[in-house]
Tab-separated table of C-alpha atoms in Angstrom:
chain	number	residue	atom	x	y	z
P	1	MET	CA	120.658	113.177	-122.030
P	2	ALA	CA	121.223	110.888	-125.348
P	3	ASP	CA	120.318	114.122	-127.295
P	4	LYS	CA	120.959	117.204	-125.736
P	5	SER	CA	120.689	119.182	-129.281
P	6	LEU	CA	116.519	118.906	-129.791
P	7	PHE	CA	116.512	120.075	-126.038
P	8	GLU	CA	118.013	123.479	-127.116
P	9	ARG	CA	116.834	123.708	-130.107
P	10	GLN	CA	113.755	123.645	-128.578
P	11	LEU	CA	115.336	126.251	-125.993
P	12	ASN	CA	115.645	128.701	-128.517
P	13	HIS	CA	112.924	128.387	-130.303
P	14	VAL	CA	112.008	131.339	-132.748
P	15	THR	CA	109.366	132.129	-135.372
P	16	ILE	CA	110.313	131.770	-138.682
P	17	ARG	CA	108.679	134.427	-141.318
P	18	GLU	CA	110.665	135.146	-143.958
P	19	PHE	CA	113.074	132.656	-145.404
P	20	THR	CA	115.273	132.280	-148.236
P	21	ASP	CA	114.492	131.815	-151.976
P	22	GLU	CA	116.137	128.302	-151.775
P	23	PRO	CA	113.782	125.184	-152.338
P	24	VAL	CA	112.759	122.542	-149.097
P	25	ASP	CA	115.204	119.824	-150.952
P	26	PRO	CA	112.701	117.240	-151.976
P	27	ALA	CA	114.564	114.313	-150.351
P	28	LEU	CA	113.301	116.333	-146.547
P	29	VAL	CA	109.959	117.513	-148.459
P	30	GLU	CA	108.823	113.328	-148.368
P	31	ALA	CA	111.019	112.412	-144.976
P	32	LEU	CA	108.964	115.529	-143.143
P	33	LYS	CA	105.629	113.666	-144.919
P	34	ASP	CA	106.940	110.175	-143.398
P	35	VAL	CA	107.562	112.224	-139.959
P	36	ALA	CA	103.757	113.760	-139.552
P	37	ASN	CA	102.571	109.449	-140.433
P	38	ARG	CA	104.652	108.400	-137.328
P	39	THR	CA	102.637	110.600	-135.239
P	40	ALA	CA	101.307	109.345	-132.187
P	41	THR	CA	97.646	109.799	-133.836
P	42	SER	CA	93.894	108.983	-131.742
P	43	THR	CA	93.295	105.568	-131.760
P	44	GLY	CA	94.941	104.663	-134.232
P	45	MET	CA	92.677	106.524	-136.526
P	46	GLN	CA	94.713	109.256	-138.511
P	47	SER	CA	92.570	112.014	-138.620
P	48	TYR	CA	94.051	114.872	-140.330
P	49	SER	CA	95.178	115.012	-143.559
P	50	ILE	CA	97.614	117.892	-145.343
P	51	ILE	CA	96.985	120.039	-147.968
P	52	ARG	CA	100.832	120.737	-149.407
P	53	ILE	CA	100.112	124.220	-151.395
P	54	VAL	CA	102.491	124.979	-154.173
P	55	ASP	CA	99.823	126.960	-156.486
P	56	GLU	CA	101.357	130.001	-156.492
P	57	LYS	CA	97.791	131.698	-156.556
P	58	LYS	CA	96.481	129.606	-154.812
P	59	LYS	CA	99.478	130.717	-151.540
P	60	LYS	CA	98.432	134.587	-152.804
P	61	ALA	CA	95.338	133.841	-152.262
P	62	LEU	CA	95.714	132.388	-148.233
P	63	ALA	CA	97.879	134.793	-148.193
P	64	ASP	CA	95.132	137.054	-148.344
P	65	ILE	CA	93.002	135.020	-146.570
P	66	GLY	CA	95.662	135.827	-143.458
P	67	GLY	CA	96.971	138.820	-144.524
P	68	GLN	CA	100.275	138.450	-144.112
P	69	ASP	CA	102.354	138.805	-147.174
P	70	TYR	CA	105.036	136.489	-146.184
P	71	ILE	CA	102.469	133.373	-146.307
P	72	ALA	CA	102.814	133.547	-149.890
P	73	ARG	CA	106.657	133.585	-149.966
P	74	ALA	CA	107.157	130.700	-147.834
P	75	PRO	CA	109.305	128.423	-150.182
P	76	GLU	CA	106.860	125.393	-148.243
P	77	LEU	CA	103.050	125.768	-147.499
P	78	TRP	CA	101.468	122.665	-145.191
P	79	VAL	CA	97.834	123.279	-144.519
P	80	PHE	CA	97.017	120.627	-141.380
P	81	VAL	CA	93.622	119.380	-141.825
P	82	ALA	CA	90.669	117.539	-139.080
P	83	ASP	CA	89.950	114.683	-141.515
P	84	VAL	CA	86.798	113.248	-140.695
P	85	TYR	CA	85.699	112.384	-143.712
P	86	ARG	CA	87.710	109.906	-144.499
P	87	ASN	CA	86.679	107.414	-141.926
P	88	SER	CA	83.544	107.702	-142.685
P	89	ARG	CA	83.055	107.281	-146.228
P	90	ILE	CA	85.281	104.477	-145.280
P	91	ALA	CA	82.452	103.267	-142.594
P	92	ARG	CA	79.997	103.754	-145.372
P	93	GLU	CA	81.458	101.900	-147.576
P	94	GLN	CA	80.814	99.024	-145.559
P	95	GLY	CA	77.081	100.516	-145.413
P	96	VAL	CA	77.384	101.327	-141.424
P	97	GLU	CA	76.270	105.092	-141.712
P	98	LEU	CA	76.024	106.048	-137.180
P	99	GLU	CA	75.721	109.865	-136.106
P	100	ALA	CA	79.236	109.126	-134.108
P	101	GLU	CA	80.825	109.801	-137.513
P	102	ALA	CA	80.268	114.108	-137.116
P	103	ASP	CA	79.951	114.259	-133.036
P	104	SER	CA	82.516	116.309	-130.590
P	105	ASP	CA	84.606	113.744	-129.920
P	106	ARG	CA	85.733	113.064	-133.621
P	107	PHE	CA	85.731	116.703	-134.421
P	108	PHE	CA	88.421	117.000	-131.285
P	109	GLN	CA	90.403	113.920	-131.986
P	110	GLY	CA	90.971	114.939	-135.948
P	111	PHE	CA	91.530	118.449	-134.440
P	112	THR	CA	94.365	117.460	-131.978
P	113	ASP	CA	96.180	114.631	-134.787
P	114	ALA	CA	96.311	117.195	-136.789
P	115	VAL	CA	98.417	119.174	-134.755
P	116	LEU	CA	100.417	116.872	-133.191
P	117	ALA	CA	101.912	115.609	-136.693
P	118	ALA	CA	101.988	119.614	-137.294
P	119	GLN	CA	104.021	120.060	-133.570
P	120	ASN	CA	105.745	116.568	-134.829
P	121	VAL	CA	106.594	118.255	-138.145
P	122	THR	CA	108.207	121.598	-136.695
P	123	ASN	CA	110.837	119.603	-134.932
P	124	ALA	CA	111.969	118.009	-138.101
P	125	VAL	CA	111.914	121.165	-139.932
P	126	GLU	CA	114.101	123.176	-137.221
P	127	ALA	CA	116.045	119.870	-136.813
P	128	ALA	CA	116.975	120.248	-139.958
P	129	GLY	CA	117.890	123.541	-139.721
P	130	LEU	CA	115.338	125.306	-141.292
P	131	GLY	CA	112.572	127.538	-139.280
P	132	ALA	CA	108.427	127.585	-139.621
P	133	VAL	CA	105.540	129.532	-138.446
P	134	TYR	CA	102.124	128.631	-137.610
P	135	LEU	CA	99.474	130.351	-139.403
P	136	GLY	CA	96.495	130.740	-137.380
P	137	SER	CA	95.584	133.543	-139.355
P	138	LEU	CA	93.970	131.237	-142.147
P	139	LEU	CA	91.338	130.749	-139.994
P	140	ASN	CA	90.341	134.424	-140.723
P	141	ASP	CA	88.193	133.108	-142.827
P	142	ALA	CA	87.695	129.476	-142.741
P	143	ARG	CA	84.521	128.743	-145.242
P	144	ALA	CA	86.706	130.856	-147.643
P	145	VAL	CA	89.655	128.158	-147.094
P	146	ILE	CA	87.569	125.548	-147.383
P	147	GLU	CA	85.884	126.283	-151.335
P	148	LEU	CA	90.123	127.508	-151.917
P	149	LEU	CA	90.999	123.834	-151.359
P	150	ASN	CA	87.911	122.227	-151.441
P	151	LEU	CA	87.753	120.728	-148.232
P	152	PRO	CA	84.822	118.364	-147.935
P	153	LYS	CA	82.419	117.416	-145.604
P	154	LEU	CA	83.757	116.460	-142.144
P	155	THR	CA	87.092	118.297	-142.689
P	156	PHE	CA	88.014	121.407	-140.698
P	157	PRO	CA	91.031	123.248	-141.800
P	158	VAL	CA	92.980	123.931	-138.274
P	159	PHE	CA	96.041	125.763	-139.363
P	160	GLY	CA	99.232	126.211	-141.889
P	161	LEU	CA	102.575	125.987	-141.416
P	162	GLY	CA	105.146	127.543	-143.649
P	163	PHE	CA	108.716	126.427	-143.564
P	164	GLY	CA	112.447	127.146	-145.435
P	165	HIS	CA	116.053	128.284	-145.471
P	166	PRO	CA	115.604	130.770	-142.569
P	167	ASN	CA	116.269	135.013	-143.965
P	168	GLN	CA	116.221	136.476	-140.042
P	169	SER	CA	117.306	135.540	-136.587
P	170	PRO	CA	114.503	137.287	-134.352
P	171	GLN	CA	114.709	137.055	-130.700
P	172	LEU	CA	113.661	135.240	-128.411
P	173	LYS	CA	110.434	136.276	-127.484
P	174	PRO	CA	109.841	136.780	-123.139
P	175	ARG	CA	107.037	133.775	-121.650
P	176	MET	CA	105.300	134.379	-119.121
P	177	PRO	CA	106.693	132.271	-116.505
P	178	MET	CA	105.721	128.531	-115.885
P	179	ASP	CA	105.266	128.064	-113.059
P	180	LEU	CA	102.367	130.146	-113.765
P	181	LYS	CA	100.722	127.499	-116.213
P	182	CYS	CA	101.967	124.338	-114.428
P	183	PHE	CA	100.053	123.059	-111.573
P	184	THR	CA	100.793	119.845	-109.095
P	185	ASP	CA	97.917	117.862	-108.711
P	186	SER	CA	95.489	121.024	-109.349
P	187	TYR	CA	94.624	123.768	-110.743
P	188	VAL	CA	95.503	127.001	-109.323
P	189	VAL	CA	93.356	129.749	-109.020
P	190	LEU	CA	95.596	133.599	-108.299
P	191	ASP	CA	93.975	136.305	-106.434
P	192	ASN	CA	96.178	138.392	-108.894
P	193	TYR	CA	97.201	137.967	-111.589
P	194	LEU	CA	98.535	141.002	-113.152
P	195	GLU	CA	100.936	141.339	-110.476
P	196	ALA	CA	101.739	137.957	-110.773
P	197	ILE	CA	102.950	138.681	-114.643
P	198	LYS	CA	104.711	142.495	-114.196
P	199	ASP	CA	107.720	141.380	-114.829
P	200	TYR	CA	106.671	138.922	-117.489
P	201	ASP	CA	104.894	142.327	-118.868
P	202	GLU	CA	108.393	144.585	-118.601
P	203	GLU	CA	110.047	141.522	-119.941
P	204	MET	CA	107.880	141.457	-123.061
P	205	GLN	CA	108.226	145.365	-123.336
P	206	THR	CA	112.236	144.954	-124.116
P	207	TYR	CA	111.476	142.400	-126.661
P	208	TYR	CA	111.330	143.834	-130.478
P	209	ASP	CA	108.819	142.539	-132.660
P	210	LEU	CA	110.628	141.817	-136.808
P	211	ARG	CA	107.162	141.744	-138.217
P	212	ASP	CA	107.679	145.497	-136.721
P	213	ALA	CA	110.971	146.176	-135.877
P	214	ASN	CA	110.862	150.325	-135.115
P	215	ARG	CA	108.576	149.563	-131.736
P	216	ARG	CA	108.491	147.871	-128.614
P	217	VAL	CA	105.624	145.602	-128.460
P	218	ASP	CA	102.735	146.032	-125.600
P	219	SER	CA	103.335	144.367	-121.834
P	220	PHE	CA	101.095	140.895	-122.589
P	221	SER	CA	98.340	142.395	-120.360
P	222	ASN	CA	98.053	144.714	-122.916
P	223	GLN	CA	98.092	142.697	-125.483
P	224	VAL	CA	95.451	139.868	-123.739
P	225	VAL	CA	92.487	143.612	-123.972
P	226	THR	CA	93.986	143.728	-127.712
P	227	ARG	CA	93.428	140.440	-128.893
P	228	LEU	CA	90.199	140.965	-127.059
P	229	LYS	CA	89.346	143.634	-128.220
P	230	GLY	CA	90.273	142.414	-131.900
P	231	ALA	CA	88.147	139.615	-132.384
P	232	THR	CA	85.673	139.757	-135.236
P	233	LYS	CA	82.675	138.147	-136.185
P	234	ASN	CA	84.466	135.635	-138.263
P	235	ARG	CA	86.998	134.127	-136.045
P	236	ALA	CA	83.993	133.558	-133.384
P	237	ALA	CA	82.150	131.816	-135.742
P	238	LEU	CA	84.488	128.611	-135.888
P	239	ALA	CA	83.034	126.106	-134.367
P	240	GLN	CA	79.613	127.149	-136.617
P	241	ILE	CA	81.381	126.700	-139.847
P	242	ALA	CA	82.370	123.400	-138.548
P	243	GLU	CA	79.141	122.621	-137.857
P	244	GLU	CA	78.216	123.729	-141.341
P	245	GLN	CA	81.125	121.153	-142.373
P	246	GLY	CA	78.880	118.501	-141.091
P	247	PHE	CA	79.779	117.857	-137.354
P	248	ARG	CA	77.569	117.832	-134.266
P	249	LEU	CA	79.001	120.826	-131.775
P	250	SER	CA	75.957	121.787	-130.174
P	251	LYS	CA	74.152	120.179	-127.529
P	252	GLU	CA	73.597	115.992	-128.144
P	253	LYS	CA	69.888	115.018	-128.616
R	1	MET	CA	120.608	117.685	-142.325
R	2	ALA	CA	121.885	118.562	-138.983
R	3	ASP	CA	120.048	116.586	-136.600
R	4	LYS	CA	118.981	112.698	-138.258
R	5	SER	CA	118.436	111.112	-134.941
R	6	LEU	CA	115.630	113.415	-133.825
R	7	PHE	CA	114.490	112.447	-137.560
R	8	GLU	CA	115.051	108.040	-136.454
R	9	ARG	CA	113.431	108.152	-133.281
R	10	GLN	CA	110.406	109.973	-134.761
R	11	LEU	CA	110.457	107.429	-137.749
R	12	ASN	CA	110.462	104.272	-135.431
R	13	HIS	CA	107.241	106.707	-132.806
R	14	VAL	CA	105.525	103.569	-130.501
R	15	THR	CA	103.255	104.350	-127.535
R	16	ILE	CA	104.708	103.298	-124.846
R	17	ARG	CA	102.410	101.969	-122.302
R	18	GLU	CA	104.579	100.004	-119.464
R	19	PHE	CA	107.042	102.073	-117.619
R	20	THR	CA	110.396	100.485	-114.861
R	21	ASP	CA	110.053	101.861	-112.068
R	22	GLU	CA	113.120	104.077	-111.926
R	23	PRO	CA	111.092	108.006	-111.549
R	24	VAL	CA	112.103	110.296	-113.886
R	25	ASP	CA	115.224	113.204	-113.029
R	26	PRO	CA	113.575	115.928	-111.175
R	27	ALA	CA	116.282	117.761	-113.453
R	28	LEU	CA	114.955	116.166	-117.256
R	29	VAL	CA	110.634	117.015	-115.929
R	30	GLU	CA	112.764	121.268	-114.982
R	31	ALA	CA	113.728	120.775	-118.572
R	32	LEU	CA	110.614	119.202	-120.321
R	33	LYS	CA	108.393	122.154	-118.453
R	34	ASP	CA	110.681	124.850	-120.075
R	35	VAL	CA	110.245	123.174	-123.691
R	36	ALA	CA	106.788	122.888	-123.085
R	37	ASN	CA	106.767	126.982	-122.699
R	38	ARG	CA	109.100	127.879	-125.254
R	39	THR	CA	106.567	125.952	-128.094
R	40	ALA	CA	104.916	127.921	-130.515
R	41	THR	CA	101.894	129.592	-129.224
R	42	SER	CA	98.257	131.031	-130.658
R	43	THR	CA	99.091	134.760	-131.095
R	44	GLY	CA	101.671	134.545	-127.934
R	45	MET	CA	98.545	133.375	-126.007
R	46	GLN	CA	99.744	130.613	-123.880
R	47	SER	CA	96.316	129.634	-123.251
R	48	TYR	CA	97.194	126.033	-121.904
R	49	SER	CA	98.136	124.981	-118.614
R	50	ILE	CA	99.200	121.911	-117.202
R	51	ILE	CA	98.805	120.119	-114.662
R	52	ARG	CA	101.588	117.710	-113.023
R	53	ILE	CA	100.154	114.211	-111.187
R	54	VAL	CA	101.812	112.635	-108.166
R	55	ASP	CA	99.314	112.510	-105.583
R	56	GLU	CA	98.199	108.354	-106.098
R	57	LYS	CA	95.552	108.431	-105.218
R	58	LYS	CA	94.306	111.054	-108.046
R	59	LYS	CA	95.950	108.278	-110.299
R	60	LYS	CA	94.465	106.041	-109.560
R	61	ALA	CA	91.143	108.126	-109.557
R	62	LEU	CA	92.400	109.245	-113.905
R	63	ALA	CA	93.335	105.648	-114.140
R	64	ASP	CA	89.146	104.861	-114.099
R	65	ILE	CA	88.409	107.277	-116.108
R	66	GLY	CA	90.211	106.035	-118.541
R	67	GLY	CA	89.158	102.690	-118.262
R	68	GLN	CA	92.858	102.188	-118.216
R	69	ASP	CA	94.694	100.347	-115.457
R	70	TYR	CA	98.437	101.906	-116.676
R	71	ILE	CA	97.376	105.165	-116.396
R	72	ALA	CA	97.805	104.257	-112.635
R	73	ARG	CA	101.192	102.846	-113.474
R	74	ALA	CA	102.856	105.668	-115.502
R	75	PRO	CA	106.052	107.671	-113.674
R	76	GLU	CA	104.981	111.032	-114.982
R	77	LEU	CA	101.524	111.844	-115.288
R	78	TRP	CA	100.522	115.443	-117.034
R	79	VAL	CA	97.251	116.853	-117.981
R	80	PHE	CA	97.323	119.253	-120.159
R	81	VAL	CA	94.226	121.375	-120.196
R	82	ALA	CA	93.014	124.205	-122.899
R	83	ASP	CA	93.122	127.549	-120.562
R	84	VAL	CA	91.472	130.611	-122.039
R	85	TYR	CA	90.887	131.686	-117.757
R	86	ARG	CA	93.689	133.058	-116.754
R	87	ASN	CA	93.836	135.493	-120.069
R	88	SER	CA	90.509	136.354	-119.207
R	89	ARG	CA	91.142	136.766	-116.014
R	90	ILE	CA	94.089	139.110	-117.133
R	91	ALA	CA	91.513	141.623	-118.877
R	92	ARG	CA	89.071	141.575	-115.968
R	93	GLU	CA	91.733	142.526	-113.738
R	94	GLN	CA	91.959	145.661	-116.116
R	95	GLY	CA	88.277	146.152	-116.262
R	96	VAL	CA	87.742	144.565	-119.206
R	97	GLU	CA	84.601	141.855	-119.686
R	98	LEU	CA	84.519	141.366	-123.364
R	99	GLU	CA	82.127	138.356	-124.426
R	100	ALA	CA	85.054	137.374	-126.919
R	101	GLU	CA	87.108	135.557	-123.802
R	102	ALA	CA	84.528	132.756	-124.074
R	103	ASP	CA	83.964	132.907	-128.105
R	104	SER	CA	85.265	129.217	-130.614
R	105	ASP	CA	88.310	131.516	-131.342
R	106	ARG	CA	89.264	131.528	-128.192
R	107	PHE	CA	88.887	127.711	-126.812
R	108	PHE	CA	90.326	126.333	-130.326
R	109	GLN	CA	93.798	128.391	-129.709
R	110	GLY	CA	93.561	126.657	-126.598
R	111	PHE	CA	93.141	123.708	-127.668
R	112	THR	CA	95.436	124.080	-130.695
R	113	ASP	CA	98.472	125.813	-127.735
R	114	ALA	CA	97.942	122.797	-125.341
R	115	VAL	CA	98.532	120.184	-128.211
R	116	LEU	CA	101.290	121.476	-129.675
R	117	ALA	CA	102.827	121.535	-126.143
R	118	ALA	CA	102.193	117.780	-125.721
R	119	GLN	CA	104.063	116.821	-129.041
R	120	ASN	CA	107.059	119.162	-128.279
R	121	VAL	CA	107.280	117.193	-125.106
R	122	THR	CA	106.879	114.257	-126.459
R	123	ASN	CA	109.547	114.870	-128.228
R	124	ALA	CA	111.805	116.003	-125.944
R	125	VAL	CA	110.969	112.777	-123.846
R	126	GLU	CA	111.799	110.535	-127.062
R	127	ALA	CA	114.824	112.236	-126.815
R	128	ALA	CA	116.189	111.799	-123.151
R	129	GLY	CA	115.506	108.060	-124.539
R	130	LEU	CA	111.775	108.066	-122.445
R	131	GLY	CA	108.901	106.643	-124.030
R	132	ALA	CA	105.444	108.332	-124.109
R	133	VAL	CA	101.682	107.398	-124.404
R	134	TYR	CA	98.569	109.753	-125.194
R	135	LEU	CA	95.800	109.788	-122.927
R	136	GLY	CA	92.634	110.837	-125.317
R	137	SER	CA	90.597	108.115	-122.424
R	138	LEU	CA	90.178	110.687	-119.723
R	139	LEU	CA	87.747	112.216	-122.112
R	140	ASN	CA	85.352	108.902	-121.627
R	141	ASP	CA	84.437	111.595	-118.630
R	142	ALA	CA	85.030	114.992	-119.023
R	143	ARG	CA	83.140	116.082	-115.948
R	144	ALA	CA	85.233	113.844	-113.747
R	145	VAL	CA	88.508	115.169	-114.714
R	146	ILE	CA	87.090	118.808	-114.753
R	147	GLU	CA	86.604	117.873	-110.835
R	148	LEU	CA	89.216	115.468	-110.123
R	149	LEU	CA	91.919	118.577	-110.961
R	150	ASN	CA	89.876	121.957	-109.838
R	151	LEU	CA	89.451	123.053	-113.585
R	152	PRO	CA	88.408	126.831	-113.322
R	153	LYS	CA	86.228	127.889	-116.192
R	154	LEU	CA	87.268	129.079	-119.594
R	155	THR	CA	89.752	125.351	-118.807
R	156	PHE	CA	89.034	122.538	-120.707
R	157	PRO	CA	91.308	119.326	-120.386
R	158	VAL	CA	92.499	118.401	-124.148
R	159	PHE	CA	94.269	114.869	-122.982
R	160	GLY	CA	96.979	113.251	-120.617
R	161	LEU	CA	100.523	112.267	-120.629
R	162	GLY	CA	102.219	109.587	-119.232
R	163	PHE	CA	105.745	108.834	-119.692
R	164	GLY	CA	108.810	107.602	-118.259
R	165	HIS	CA	111.556	104.684	-118.897
R	166	PRO	CA	110.550	101.965	-121.042
R	167	ASN	CA	109.207	98.625	-120.149
R	168	GLN	CA	108.789	96.987	-122.961
R	169	SER	CA	109.174	97.330	-127.100
R	170	PRO	CA	106.178	97.355	-128.738
R	171	GLN	CA	106.210	96.487	-133.168
R	172	LEU	CA	106.243	99.654	-134.964
R	173	LYS	CA	102.574	99.767	-135.567
R	174	PRO	CA	101.601	99.749	-139.912
R	175	ARG	CA	100.154	103.322	-141.050
R	176	MET	CA	97.783	104.560	-143.929
R	177	PRO	CA	99.946	105.549	-146.394
R	178	MET	CA	100.558	108.837	-146.593
R	179	ASP	CA	99.067	109.729	-150.203
R	180	LEU	CA	95.935	109.117	-148.384
R	181	LYS	CA	96.385	111.428	-146.676
R	182	CYS	CA	98.529	114.643	-148.451
R	183	PHE	CA	97.490	116.068	-150.829
R	184	THR	CA	98.826	119.016	-153.329
R	185	ASP	CA	96.517	122.399	-153.646
R	186	SER	CA	93.585	120.477	-153.536
R	187	TYR	CA	91.381	118.005	-151.259
R	188	VAL	CA	90.862	114.551	-153.306
R	189	VAL	CA	88.230	112.589	-152.758
R	190	LEU	CA	88.867	108.977	-153.568
R	191	ASP	CA	85.927	107.150	-155.427
R	192	ASN	CA	87.241	103.979	-153.225
R	193	TYR	CA	88.478	103.659	-150.219
R	194	LEU	CA	88.541	100.193	-149.462
R	195	GLU	CA	90.212	99.074	-152.502
R	196	ALA	CA	92.431	102.183	-151.904
R	197	ILE	CA	93.818	100.790	-148.383
R	198	LYS	CA	93.159	97.572	-148.844
R	199	ASP	CA	97.034	96.425	-148.377
R	200	TYR	CA	96.755	98.916	-145.444
R	201	ASP	CA	94.198	96.545	-144.065
R	202	GLU	CA	95.628	93.371	-144.021
R	203	GLU	CA	99.339	94.925	-142.586
R	204	MET	CA	97.124	96.474	-139.965
R	205	GLN	CA	96.146	92.466	-139.378
R	206	THR	CA	99.686	91.156	-138.924
R	207	TYR	CA	100.738	93.684	-136.743
R	208	TYR	CA	99.701	92.372	-132.814
R	209	ASP	CA	98.887	94.992	-130.247
R	210	LEU	CA	101.068	94.234	-126.903
R	211	ARG	CA	97.616	95.700	-125.168
R	212	ASP	CA	96.727	91.871	-125.951
R	213	ALA	CA	99.271	89.799	-127.583
R	214	ASN	CA	97.521	87.098	-127.968
R	215	ARG	CA	95.436	88.068	-131.173
R	216	ARG	CA	95.547	90.399	-134.132
R	217	VAL	CA	94.374	93.203	-134.429
R	218	ASP	CA	92.193	94.050	-136.933
R	219	SER	CA	92.602	95.868	-139.839
R	220	PHE	CA	92.120	99.017	-140.358
R	221	SER	CA	89.026	99.288	-142.091
R	222	ASN	CA	87.533	96.614	-139.382
R	223	GLN	CA	88.698	98.858	-136.891
R	224	VAL	CA	86.600	102.231	-137.897
R	225	VAL	CA	83.531	100.838	-137.641
R	226	THR	CA	84.360	99.570	-133.906
R	227	ARG	CA	85.148	102.544	-132.893
R	228	LEU	CA	82.533	104.552	-134.201
R	229	LYS	CA	79.660	101.929	-132.891
R	230	GLY	CA	82.016	102.134	-128.847
R	231	ALA	CA	80.347	105.719	-129.655
R	232	THR	CA	79.977	107.101	-125.605
R	233	LYS	CA	77.094	109.493	-124.519
R	234	ASN	CA	79.691	110.634	-122.005
R	235	ARG	CA	82.274	111.131	-125.261
R	236	ALA	CA	79.778	112.630	-127.792
R	237	ALA	CA	78.902	115.330	-125.283
R	238	LEU	CA	82.340	116.691	-125.293
R	239	ALA	CA	81.355	119.766	-127.309
R	240	GLN	CA	79.160	120.246	-124.283
R	241	ILE	CA	80.986	119.611	-121.530
R	242	ALA	CA	82.823	122.662	-122.844
R	243	GLU	CA	79.860	125.056	-123.254
R	244	GLU	CA	79.117	123.724	-119.610
R	245	GLN	CA	82.963	125.176	-118.968
R	246	GLY	CA	81.643	128.644	-120.511
R	247	PHE	CA	82.227	128.436	-123.437
R	248	ARG	CA	80.174	129.204	-127.111
R	249	LEU	CA	80.731	127.112	-129.591
R	250	SER	CA	76.904	127.234	-130.416
R	251	LYS	CA	75.713	129.620	-132.640
R	252	GLU	CA	76.978	133.439	-132.844
R	253	LYS	CA	73.855	136.105	-132.404
C-alpha cells in the first residue's frame, strides 16, 4: 500500500469533543475547503453548501440547539447543508422551472453530497493531526438551524462538524463485528441478534465514554432501546421539515 | 501537516470507471471492511450495512438497473445500505417495539451512516493506489435493487461503490468555485447565479468526459437543466420507496 498512515488513522478514529485554544491555521481552513470542493458529487451537481460559523453568538445558539456546551467551544464549526436551491436558481434564471427540482431524488442527492464532503474533510482534518466531532444534535431543532443560518427553500441542514487541536485522547470505542454488517450478494437476516451481539454487548460495558467518565456505558442492546425511547417529536419530524423547506417527500402524484 | 499525501490525493480525486483485470487483494478488502467499521456513526448506532457483490449475474443485473455496462466490470462492487432493521430486531428481541424505529430521524441517520462509511472507504481505496466510482445510478430502480439483494424492511439502498486498479486516467473535472458553496455565519443568496458561474461554465466546456471522449461536455448551467428534464418517475419516487420499506417520511401524526 502506498500510504499506510491513512489506514492507521482510520482504524484509530475517535471523536474529539474538546479542543485546545489554538485556532486552526487559516491556510489549513482554505485547504479543507478545497478538499470539500474536490469530493465526489452526485451527477456532478455539487448540491451541498457549507456554513462556517465564526460568530460566537451563533456558535452558542447552535450549542443550545444541540444541547451540548462543547459545540460553542469548537475552534472550527461547519454546518453541512443539502443544497438544491442554487441549482434551482440556475435553472430558473434560464426560464426553466420544473417540479423535478424539489423531488426526493434531488433531496437525497443533496443529502449525499453534503455527507460525502464532510467525511472527506474529516479525513483531511485528521491527516493534519487535528480531531473532529460530527454534530447530529443540531437536528434536535432543524427549524431553528434553518432560521439561524438563513437557509433558503430547497436547502436542509444535515449536521455540523466541529474540529480543532485535540485536548483529549478518548479510548477507541468498540464496534459491532463487521460480519454482522457486511454480507455477500444478499442481505442475511439472523434468527437471534441478541445472541449474535453478546460479546460486543459485553465489550461495550468495559468502555468508558469521556462524556461521562464516572460510569461505564450501557451495553449496545440497551443503548438501542434508550435511543428509541428518547425519540423526540422534533427529530421525528425531520422529513416534514424538509417538506416545509420545499422538498416533496410525500407520495408523488 | 503530518500527512500531505492524503491532501494531494484528495485534491486530485477523479472518478475511475474502468479497471484492469487484476483483482483487489483480499487482505485489502478485509482492511477496507475494518475502515468502514471504524467510521463515525450517528449516536453510535451503526445503522448501515454493506452488500459485497461477487456473483457475476448480480453484477450484471445491477449494471442493467444502473444502465451502465462498467458496473458489471468493477472488480469490487459494494452496495451501501441504510439499515435500521438490525437495531429494530435488537429492540424487538427485548420486547420493545416503538413507532420511533421507523421515523425519519432513524432513516436519515441510517442514510448518513452509509454515506460516511462509503467516503471513508473511498479515501482508503485511493490511498492504496486504487480508484473508485460511486454508483447513484442503482437508484434508477431502487425496488429492483431491494429485491435483488433481499433487503428487509427498514433498510434502503443508498448507492453502489465500484473499485479496483485503474485502467484510465481521467482529466480533473472542474468544480464551481468554493466561495459559491461556502459561507460565513449565514447563507448568502445571490442576485444572479448565471453571472456568478460564467467562468465555471466556460471552464466546463473545455473539459472532456471520458464517457464520451468525442465531444466536449455541456456547460454546468446546461447540465442542470438537462438533469432536471431527465428526471424519471422511478427516481422521483425514492421517498415513496423508503415508505414501502417501512420508513415513515410523511407527516407525523
